[in-house]
Tab-separated table of C-alpha atoms in Angstrom:
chain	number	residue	atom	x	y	z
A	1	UNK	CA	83.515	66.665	103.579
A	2	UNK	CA	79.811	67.360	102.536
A	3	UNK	CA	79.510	71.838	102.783
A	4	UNK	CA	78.363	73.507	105.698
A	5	UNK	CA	74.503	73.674	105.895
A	6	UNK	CA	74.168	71.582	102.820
A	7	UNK	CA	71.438	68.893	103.275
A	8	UNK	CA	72.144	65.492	102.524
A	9	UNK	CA	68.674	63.019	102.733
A	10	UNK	CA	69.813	60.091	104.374
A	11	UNK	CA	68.363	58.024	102.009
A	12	UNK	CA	67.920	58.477	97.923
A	13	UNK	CA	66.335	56.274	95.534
A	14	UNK	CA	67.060	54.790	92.259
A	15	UNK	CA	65.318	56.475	89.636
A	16	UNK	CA	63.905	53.033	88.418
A	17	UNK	CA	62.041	52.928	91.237
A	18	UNK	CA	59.727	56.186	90.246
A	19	UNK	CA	59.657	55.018	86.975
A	20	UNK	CA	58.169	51.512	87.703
A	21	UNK	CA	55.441	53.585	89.567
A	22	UNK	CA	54.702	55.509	86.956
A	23	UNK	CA	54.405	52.760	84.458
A	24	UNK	CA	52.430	51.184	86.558
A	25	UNK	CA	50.041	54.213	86.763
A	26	UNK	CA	50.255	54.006	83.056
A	27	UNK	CA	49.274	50.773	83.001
A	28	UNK	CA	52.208	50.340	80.520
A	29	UNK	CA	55.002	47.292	80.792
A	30	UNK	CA	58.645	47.455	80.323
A	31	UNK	CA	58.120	45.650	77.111
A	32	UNK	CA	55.904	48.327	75.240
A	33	UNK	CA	57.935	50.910	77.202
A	34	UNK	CA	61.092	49.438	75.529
A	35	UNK	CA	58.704	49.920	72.202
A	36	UNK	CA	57.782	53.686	72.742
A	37	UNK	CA	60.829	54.642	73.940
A	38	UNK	CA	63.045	52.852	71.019
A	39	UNK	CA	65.412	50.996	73.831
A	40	UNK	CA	66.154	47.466	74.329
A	41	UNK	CA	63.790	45.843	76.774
A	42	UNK	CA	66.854	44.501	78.630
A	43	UNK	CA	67.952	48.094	79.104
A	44	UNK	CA	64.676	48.779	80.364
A	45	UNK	CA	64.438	46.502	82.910
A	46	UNK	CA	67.844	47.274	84.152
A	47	UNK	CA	66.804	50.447	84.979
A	48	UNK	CA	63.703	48.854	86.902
A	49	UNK	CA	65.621	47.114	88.987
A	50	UNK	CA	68.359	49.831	89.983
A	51	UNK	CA	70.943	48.017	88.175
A	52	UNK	CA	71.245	50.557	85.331
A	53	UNK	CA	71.528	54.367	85.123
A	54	UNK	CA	69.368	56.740	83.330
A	55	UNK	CA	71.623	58.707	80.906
A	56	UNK	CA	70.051	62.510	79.467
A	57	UNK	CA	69.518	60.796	76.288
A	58	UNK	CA	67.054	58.492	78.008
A	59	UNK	CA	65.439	60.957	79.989
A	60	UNK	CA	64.580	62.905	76.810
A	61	UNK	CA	63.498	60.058	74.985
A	62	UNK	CA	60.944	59.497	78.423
A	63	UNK	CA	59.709	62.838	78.060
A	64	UNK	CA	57.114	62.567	75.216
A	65	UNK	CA	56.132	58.820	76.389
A	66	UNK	CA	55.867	59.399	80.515
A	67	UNK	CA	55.205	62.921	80.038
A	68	UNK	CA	57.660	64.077	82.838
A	69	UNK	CA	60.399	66.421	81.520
A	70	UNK	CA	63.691	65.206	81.047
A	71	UNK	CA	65.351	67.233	84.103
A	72	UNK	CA	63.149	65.344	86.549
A	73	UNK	CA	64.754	62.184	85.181
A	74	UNK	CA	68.797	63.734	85.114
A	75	UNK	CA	67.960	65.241	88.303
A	76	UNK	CA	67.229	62.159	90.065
A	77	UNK	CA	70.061	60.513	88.258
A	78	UNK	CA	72.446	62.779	89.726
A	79	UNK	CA	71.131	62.517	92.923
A	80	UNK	CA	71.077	58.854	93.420
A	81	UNK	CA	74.578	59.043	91.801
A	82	UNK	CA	75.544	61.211	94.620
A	83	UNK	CA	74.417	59.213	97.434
A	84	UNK	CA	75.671	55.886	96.284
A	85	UNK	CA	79.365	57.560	96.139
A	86	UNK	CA	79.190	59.490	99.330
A	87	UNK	CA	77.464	56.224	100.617
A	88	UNK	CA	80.656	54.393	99.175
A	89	UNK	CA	82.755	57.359	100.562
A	90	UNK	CA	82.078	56.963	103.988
A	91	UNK	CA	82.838	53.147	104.122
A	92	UNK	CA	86.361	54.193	102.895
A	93	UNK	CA	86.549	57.308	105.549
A	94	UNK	CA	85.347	54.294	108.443
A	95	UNK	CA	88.288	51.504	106.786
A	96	UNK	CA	90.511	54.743	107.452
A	97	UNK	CA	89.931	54.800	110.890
A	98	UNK	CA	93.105	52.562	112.227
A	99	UNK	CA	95.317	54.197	109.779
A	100	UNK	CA	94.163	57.911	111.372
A	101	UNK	CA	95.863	56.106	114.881
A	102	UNK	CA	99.268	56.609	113.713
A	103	UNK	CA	99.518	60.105	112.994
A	104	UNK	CA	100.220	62.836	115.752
A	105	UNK	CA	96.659	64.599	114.630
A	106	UNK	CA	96.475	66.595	117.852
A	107	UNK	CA	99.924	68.082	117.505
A	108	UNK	CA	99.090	69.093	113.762
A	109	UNK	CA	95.973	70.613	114.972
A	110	UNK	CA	98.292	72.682	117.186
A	111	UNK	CA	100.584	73.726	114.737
A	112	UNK	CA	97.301	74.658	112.238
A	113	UNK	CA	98.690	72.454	109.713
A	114	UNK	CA	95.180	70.574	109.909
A	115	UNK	CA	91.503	72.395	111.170
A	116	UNK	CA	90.352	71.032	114.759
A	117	UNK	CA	87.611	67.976	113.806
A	118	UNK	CA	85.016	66.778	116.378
A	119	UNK	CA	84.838	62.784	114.873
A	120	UNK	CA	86.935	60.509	113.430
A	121	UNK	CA	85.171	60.704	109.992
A	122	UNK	CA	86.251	64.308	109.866
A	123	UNK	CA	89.687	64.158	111.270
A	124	UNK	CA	90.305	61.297	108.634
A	125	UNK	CA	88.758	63.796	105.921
A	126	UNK	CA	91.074	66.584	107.486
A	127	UNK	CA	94.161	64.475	107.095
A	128	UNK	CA	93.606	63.450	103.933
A	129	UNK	CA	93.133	66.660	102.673
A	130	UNK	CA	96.406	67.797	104.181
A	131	UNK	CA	98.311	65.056	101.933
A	132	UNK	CA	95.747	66.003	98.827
A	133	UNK	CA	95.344	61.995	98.656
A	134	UNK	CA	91.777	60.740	97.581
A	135	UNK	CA	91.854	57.306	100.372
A	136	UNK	CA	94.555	56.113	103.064
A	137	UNK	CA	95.853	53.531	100.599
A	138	UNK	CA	96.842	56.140	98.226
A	139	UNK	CA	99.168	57.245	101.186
A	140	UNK	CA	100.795	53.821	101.246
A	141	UNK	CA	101.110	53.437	97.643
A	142	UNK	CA	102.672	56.906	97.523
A	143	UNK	CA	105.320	56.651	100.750
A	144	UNK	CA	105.508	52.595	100.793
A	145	UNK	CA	105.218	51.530	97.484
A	146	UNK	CA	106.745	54.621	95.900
A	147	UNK	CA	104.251	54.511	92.631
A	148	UNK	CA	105.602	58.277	91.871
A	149	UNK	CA	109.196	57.926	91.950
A	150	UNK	CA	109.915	61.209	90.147
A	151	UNK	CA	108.290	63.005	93.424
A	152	UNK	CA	109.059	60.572	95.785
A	153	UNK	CA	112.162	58.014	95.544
A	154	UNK	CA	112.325	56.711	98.800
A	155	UNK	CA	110.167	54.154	100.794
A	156	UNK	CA	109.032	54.919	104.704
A	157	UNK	CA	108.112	51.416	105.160
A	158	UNK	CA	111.109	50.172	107.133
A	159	UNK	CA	111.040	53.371	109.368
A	160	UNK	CA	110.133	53.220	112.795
A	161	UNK	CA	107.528	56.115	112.684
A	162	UNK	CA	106.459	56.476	108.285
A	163	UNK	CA	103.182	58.316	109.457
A	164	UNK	CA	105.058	61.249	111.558
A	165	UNK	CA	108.038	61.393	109.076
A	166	UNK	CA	105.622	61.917	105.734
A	167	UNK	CA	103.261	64.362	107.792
A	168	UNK	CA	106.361	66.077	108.675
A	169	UNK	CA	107.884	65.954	104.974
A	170	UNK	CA	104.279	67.073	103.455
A	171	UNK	CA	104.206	70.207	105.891
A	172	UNK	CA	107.476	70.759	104.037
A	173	UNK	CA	106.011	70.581	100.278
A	174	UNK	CA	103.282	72.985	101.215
A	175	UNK	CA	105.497	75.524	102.516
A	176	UNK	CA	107.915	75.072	99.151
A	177	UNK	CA	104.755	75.445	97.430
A	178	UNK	CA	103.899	78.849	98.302
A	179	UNK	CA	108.065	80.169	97.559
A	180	UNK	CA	107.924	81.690	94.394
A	181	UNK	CA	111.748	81.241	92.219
A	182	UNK	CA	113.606	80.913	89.626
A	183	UNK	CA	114.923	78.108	87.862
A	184	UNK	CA	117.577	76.373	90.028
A	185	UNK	CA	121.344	77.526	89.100
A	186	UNK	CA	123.988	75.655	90.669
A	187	UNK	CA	126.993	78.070	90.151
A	188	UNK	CA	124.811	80.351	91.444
A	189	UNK	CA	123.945	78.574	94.475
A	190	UNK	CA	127.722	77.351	94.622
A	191	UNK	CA	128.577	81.446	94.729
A	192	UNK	CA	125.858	82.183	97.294
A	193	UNK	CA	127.645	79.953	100.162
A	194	UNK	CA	129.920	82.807	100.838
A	195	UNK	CA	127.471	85.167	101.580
A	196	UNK	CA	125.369	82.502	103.064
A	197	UNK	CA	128.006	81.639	105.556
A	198	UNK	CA	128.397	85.414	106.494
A	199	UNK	CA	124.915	84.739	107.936
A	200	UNK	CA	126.205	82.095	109.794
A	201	UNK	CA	128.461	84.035	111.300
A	202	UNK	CA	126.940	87.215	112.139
A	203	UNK	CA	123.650	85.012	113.377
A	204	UNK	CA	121.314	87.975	113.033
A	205	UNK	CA	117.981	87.820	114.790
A	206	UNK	CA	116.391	87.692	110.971
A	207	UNK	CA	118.880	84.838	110.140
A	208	UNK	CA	116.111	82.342	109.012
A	209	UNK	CA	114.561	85.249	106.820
A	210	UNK	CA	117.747	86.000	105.104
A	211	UNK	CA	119.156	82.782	104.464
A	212	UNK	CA	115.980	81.709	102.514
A	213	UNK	CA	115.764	85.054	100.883
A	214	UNK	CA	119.471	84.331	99.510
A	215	UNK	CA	118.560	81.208	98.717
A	216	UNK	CA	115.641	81.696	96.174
A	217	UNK	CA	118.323	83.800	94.120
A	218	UNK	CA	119.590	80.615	93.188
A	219	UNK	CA	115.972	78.319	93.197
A	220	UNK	CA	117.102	76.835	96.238
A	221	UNK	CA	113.665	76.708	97.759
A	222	UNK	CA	114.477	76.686	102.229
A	223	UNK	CA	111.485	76.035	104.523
A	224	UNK	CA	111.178	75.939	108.177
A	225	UNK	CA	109.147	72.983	109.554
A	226	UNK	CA	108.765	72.269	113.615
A	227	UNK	CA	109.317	68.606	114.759
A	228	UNK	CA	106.646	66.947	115.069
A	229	UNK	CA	106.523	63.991	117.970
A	230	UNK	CA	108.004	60.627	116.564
A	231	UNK	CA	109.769	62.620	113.307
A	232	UNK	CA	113.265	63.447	114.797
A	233	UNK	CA	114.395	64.559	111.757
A	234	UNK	CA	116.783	67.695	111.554
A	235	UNK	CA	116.749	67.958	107.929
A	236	UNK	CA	115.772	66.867	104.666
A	237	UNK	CA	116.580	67.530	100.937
A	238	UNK	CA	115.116	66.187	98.026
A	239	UNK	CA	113.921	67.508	94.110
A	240	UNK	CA	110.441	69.325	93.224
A	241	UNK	CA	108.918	68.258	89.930
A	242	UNK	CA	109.760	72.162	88.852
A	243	UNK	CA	113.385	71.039	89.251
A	244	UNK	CA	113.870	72.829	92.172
A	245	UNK	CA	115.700	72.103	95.764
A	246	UNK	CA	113.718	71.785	98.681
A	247	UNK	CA	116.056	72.094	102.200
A	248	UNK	CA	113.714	71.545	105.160
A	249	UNK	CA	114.934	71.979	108.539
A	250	UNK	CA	113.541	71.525	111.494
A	251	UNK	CA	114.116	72.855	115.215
A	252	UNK	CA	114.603	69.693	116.636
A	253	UNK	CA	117.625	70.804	118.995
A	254	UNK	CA	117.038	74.214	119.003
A	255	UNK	CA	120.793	74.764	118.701
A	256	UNK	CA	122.098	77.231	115.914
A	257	UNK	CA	125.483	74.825	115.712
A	258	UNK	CA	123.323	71.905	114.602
A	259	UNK	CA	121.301	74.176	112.723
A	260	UNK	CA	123.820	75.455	110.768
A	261	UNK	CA	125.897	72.501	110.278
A	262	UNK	CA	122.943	70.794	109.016
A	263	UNK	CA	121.748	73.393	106.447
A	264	UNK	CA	125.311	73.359	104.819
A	265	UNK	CA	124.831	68.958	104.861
A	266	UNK	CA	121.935	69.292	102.966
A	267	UNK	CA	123.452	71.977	100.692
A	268	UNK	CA	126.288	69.178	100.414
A	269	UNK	CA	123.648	66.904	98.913
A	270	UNK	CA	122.228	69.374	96.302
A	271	UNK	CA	125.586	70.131	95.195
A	272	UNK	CA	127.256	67.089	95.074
A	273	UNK	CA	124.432	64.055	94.496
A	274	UNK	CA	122.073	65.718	91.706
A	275	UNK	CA	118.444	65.145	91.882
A	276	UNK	CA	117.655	60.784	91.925
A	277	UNK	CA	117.843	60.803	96.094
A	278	UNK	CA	115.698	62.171	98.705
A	279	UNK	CA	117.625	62.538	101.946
A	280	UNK	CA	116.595	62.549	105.845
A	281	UNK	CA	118.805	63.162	108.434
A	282	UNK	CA	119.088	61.437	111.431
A	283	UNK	CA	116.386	58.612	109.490
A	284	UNK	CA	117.220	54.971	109.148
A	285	UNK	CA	115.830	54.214	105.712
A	286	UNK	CA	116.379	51.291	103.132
A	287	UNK	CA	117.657	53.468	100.709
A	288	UNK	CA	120.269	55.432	102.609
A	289	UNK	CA	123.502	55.670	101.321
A	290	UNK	CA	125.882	56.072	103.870
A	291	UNK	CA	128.737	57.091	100.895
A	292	UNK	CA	126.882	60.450	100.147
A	293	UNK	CA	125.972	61.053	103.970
A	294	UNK	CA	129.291	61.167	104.524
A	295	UNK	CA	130.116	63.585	101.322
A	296	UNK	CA	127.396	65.754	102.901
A	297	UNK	CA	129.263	65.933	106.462
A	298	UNK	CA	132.856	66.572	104.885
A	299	UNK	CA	130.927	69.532	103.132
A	300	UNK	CA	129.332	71.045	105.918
A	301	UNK	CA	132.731	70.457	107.904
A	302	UNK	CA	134.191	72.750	104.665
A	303	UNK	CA	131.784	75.355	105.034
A	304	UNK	CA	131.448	75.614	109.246
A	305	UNK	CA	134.844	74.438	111.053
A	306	UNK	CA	137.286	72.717	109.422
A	307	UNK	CA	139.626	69.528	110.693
A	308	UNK	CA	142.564	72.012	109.984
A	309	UNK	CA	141.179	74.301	111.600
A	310	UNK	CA	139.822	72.001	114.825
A	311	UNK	CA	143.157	70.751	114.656
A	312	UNK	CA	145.389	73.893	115.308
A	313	UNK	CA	142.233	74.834	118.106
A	314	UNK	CA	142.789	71.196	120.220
A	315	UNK	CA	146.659	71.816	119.718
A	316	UNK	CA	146.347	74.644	123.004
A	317	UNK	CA	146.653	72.770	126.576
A	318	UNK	CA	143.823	74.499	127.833
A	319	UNK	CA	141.595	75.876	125.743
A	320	UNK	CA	139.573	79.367	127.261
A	321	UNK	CA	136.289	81.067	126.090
A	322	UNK	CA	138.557	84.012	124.881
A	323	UNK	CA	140.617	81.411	122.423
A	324	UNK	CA	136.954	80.652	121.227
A	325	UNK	CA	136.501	83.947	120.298
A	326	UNK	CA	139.537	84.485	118.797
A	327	UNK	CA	139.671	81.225	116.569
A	328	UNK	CA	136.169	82.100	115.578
A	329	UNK	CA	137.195	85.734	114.193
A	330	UNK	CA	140.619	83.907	112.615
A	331	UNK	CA	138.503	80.875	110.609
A	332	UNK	CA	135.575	83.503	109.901
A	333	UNK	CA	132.927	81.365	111.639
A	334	UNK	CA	130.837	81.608	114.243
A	335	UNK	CA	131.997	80.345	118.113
A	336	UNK	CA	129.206	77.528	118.200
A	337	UNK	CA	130.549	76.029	115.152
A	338	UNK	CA	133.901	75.159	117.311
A	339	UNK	CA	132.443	74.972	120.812
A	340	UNK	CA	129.640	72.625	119.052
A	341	UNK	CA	132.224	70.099	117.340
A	342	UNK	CA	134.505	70.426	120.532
A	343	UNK	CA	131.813	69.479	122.972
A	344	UNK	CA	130.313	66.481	121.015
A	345	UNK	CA	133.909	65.085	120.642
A	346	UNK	CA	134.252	65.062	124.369
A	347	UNK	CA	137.428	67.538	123.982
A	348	UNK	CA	135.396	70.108	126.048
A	349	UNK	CA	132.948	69.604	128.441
A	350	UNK	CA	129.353	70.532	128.057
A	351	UNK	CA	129.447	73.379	130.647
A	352	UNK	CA	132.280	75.151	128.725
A	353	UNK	CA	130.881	77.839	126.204
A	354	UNK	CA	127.480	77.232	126.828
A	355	UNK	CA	126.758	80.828	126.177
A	356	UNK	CA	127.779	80.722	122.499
A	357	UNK	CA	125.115	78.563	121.570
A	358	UNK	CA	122.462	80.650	120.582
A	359	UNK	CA	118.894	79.084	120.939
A	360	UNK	CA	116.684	78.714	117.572
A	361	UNK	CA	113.301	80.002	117.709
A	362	UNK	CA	111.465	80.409	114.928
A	363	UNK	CA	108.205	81.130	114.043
A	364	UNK	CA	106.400	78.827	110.910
């Protein structure tokens, strides 16, 4: 996008075209200006008619024979230059214009991941400055066609909403970007999921704040990112070039049992599945491998609310708010972890516990 109160002429011409004129004031030909000048007369006359450039080593040997000085010559070389690529530029920007359709601009305007634009040429400048991507078809090559696997390894093209998702996903890189860690350390990161869990449990009003603060002891890099509409994604994991762990997480139920459970699922994958996958939750996706989702579950099970442990809960007739509480304290968890599971196996109903699921609100 051209600066603000820069002007742009709407039209520039080639330089060729001043220096016919002046040859012709002259009253020289491209032949003996070939001569004087020590350049091929084809050269010449491909400057004449526009379909040649002017380099600074021309425009110096000009200077003596048109007596102009060389700067006039570079000068209008750049400029032309300039408008035939902005000129070029905006064609792209207006073949951009369907692909700007898909995306939820006006919600990322909301959320200030993108600045508020007026036209569709700047709202397609806006976005693609978001994703750092020169054109719209280096989007496709990038989340289609997967052309830079070591960032990227999985295709959107068989999803149901790819613009939303890699919006969503890109929000996510730009927070990780601005986390400053270490190197990632799996032992360490395996040692922090104690302490992480206490966090869990306790829920404190800072929870977010702490749990990525433990995290970067270990390079495990943990960014917030809200849903955007058509990405229902509650999580992702996937590898930075650094070699650090990205776990994004979103606030798509607002629940802290699903929030939870899915922060230790994507732990799950960093521990267990290396760094050659990229993993969304909740995301149908060619490359999904429904082996090392399930890995990811049992983990999070591990680390929130056991099947032992659900096991010696359901074995009670009836089971009461204050058995909640008490199981919770017993297994070291917190009581959304058990009312959560409970309720979405249809052993409780809904209305029972309600008030140990705490809502998630965080702010970006």
């Amino acid at each position: 996008m051209a600066q603000k109160n820069q002007y742009l002429p709407p039209i520039v011409f080639h330089p060729g075209e001043t220096l016919a004129e002046r040859l012709d004031e002259l009253g020289m030909g491209p032949k003996e200006f070939a001569v004087r000048t020590g350049k091929p007369e084809k050269t010449i006359t491909a400057i004449l008619t526009g379909r040649s450039s002017i380099t600074p080593e021309m425009a110096v040997q000009f200077e003596k024979v048109l007596q102009i000085p060389a700067n006039f010559w570079t000068k209008a070389q750049r400029a032309y230059d300039e408008y035939k690529a902005r000129e070029k530029r905006a064609k792209e920007i207006k073949a951009a214009e369907e692909w700007l359709k898909y995306f939820p601009v006006r919600a990322m305007i909301n959320k200030g991941w993108v600045k508020e634009a007026k036209t569709k040429e700047e709202k397609t400048e806006e976005l693609l400055g978001f994703f750092a991507f020169s054109s719209h078809n280096v989007w496709e090559n990038y989340y289609y066609e997967r052309q830079l696997k070591v960032e990227f390894r999985i295709s959107l093209a068989h999803t149901k909403e790819p613009h939303a998702i890699s919006a969503w996903l890109r929000r996510g890189d730009i927070q990780a970007s601005k986390l400053q860690t270490n190197p990632f350390d799996s032992k360490a990161f395996k040692e922090l999921l104690p302490e992480i869990k206490n966090i869990m449990v306790t829920h404190p009003d800072n929870f977010f704040e702490e749990l990525q603060k433990t995290c970067l002891k270990a390079g495990v890099k943990v960014v917030y990112t809200p849903c955007l509409p058509k990405a229902p994604i509650n999580g992702s994991t996937r590898w930075l070039s650094t070699g650090n762990p990205v776990i994004q997480l979103s606030d798509r139920w607002k629940r802290n049992d699903i929030f939870w459970f899915t922060f230790f699922h994507e732990a799950g994958h960093i521990l267990l599945h290396g760094k050659k996958d990229i993993f969304l939750e909740d995301i149908d996706y060619s490359d999904k491998d429904m082996k090392k989702e399930k890995e990811a579950d049992d983990f999070a099970v591990k680390w929130t609310f056991t099947e032992e442990q659900e096991q010696e809960v359901t074995e009670l007739f009836e089971i009461t708010e204050d058995d909640i509480i008490e199981f919770a304290e017993k297994f070291n968890t917190h009581p959304a972890m058990i009312i959560g599971r409970l309720q979405k196996k249809k052993i409780i109903h809904y209305s029972v516990g309600r008030d140990f699921i705490v809502p998630i609100e965080i702010i970006e």
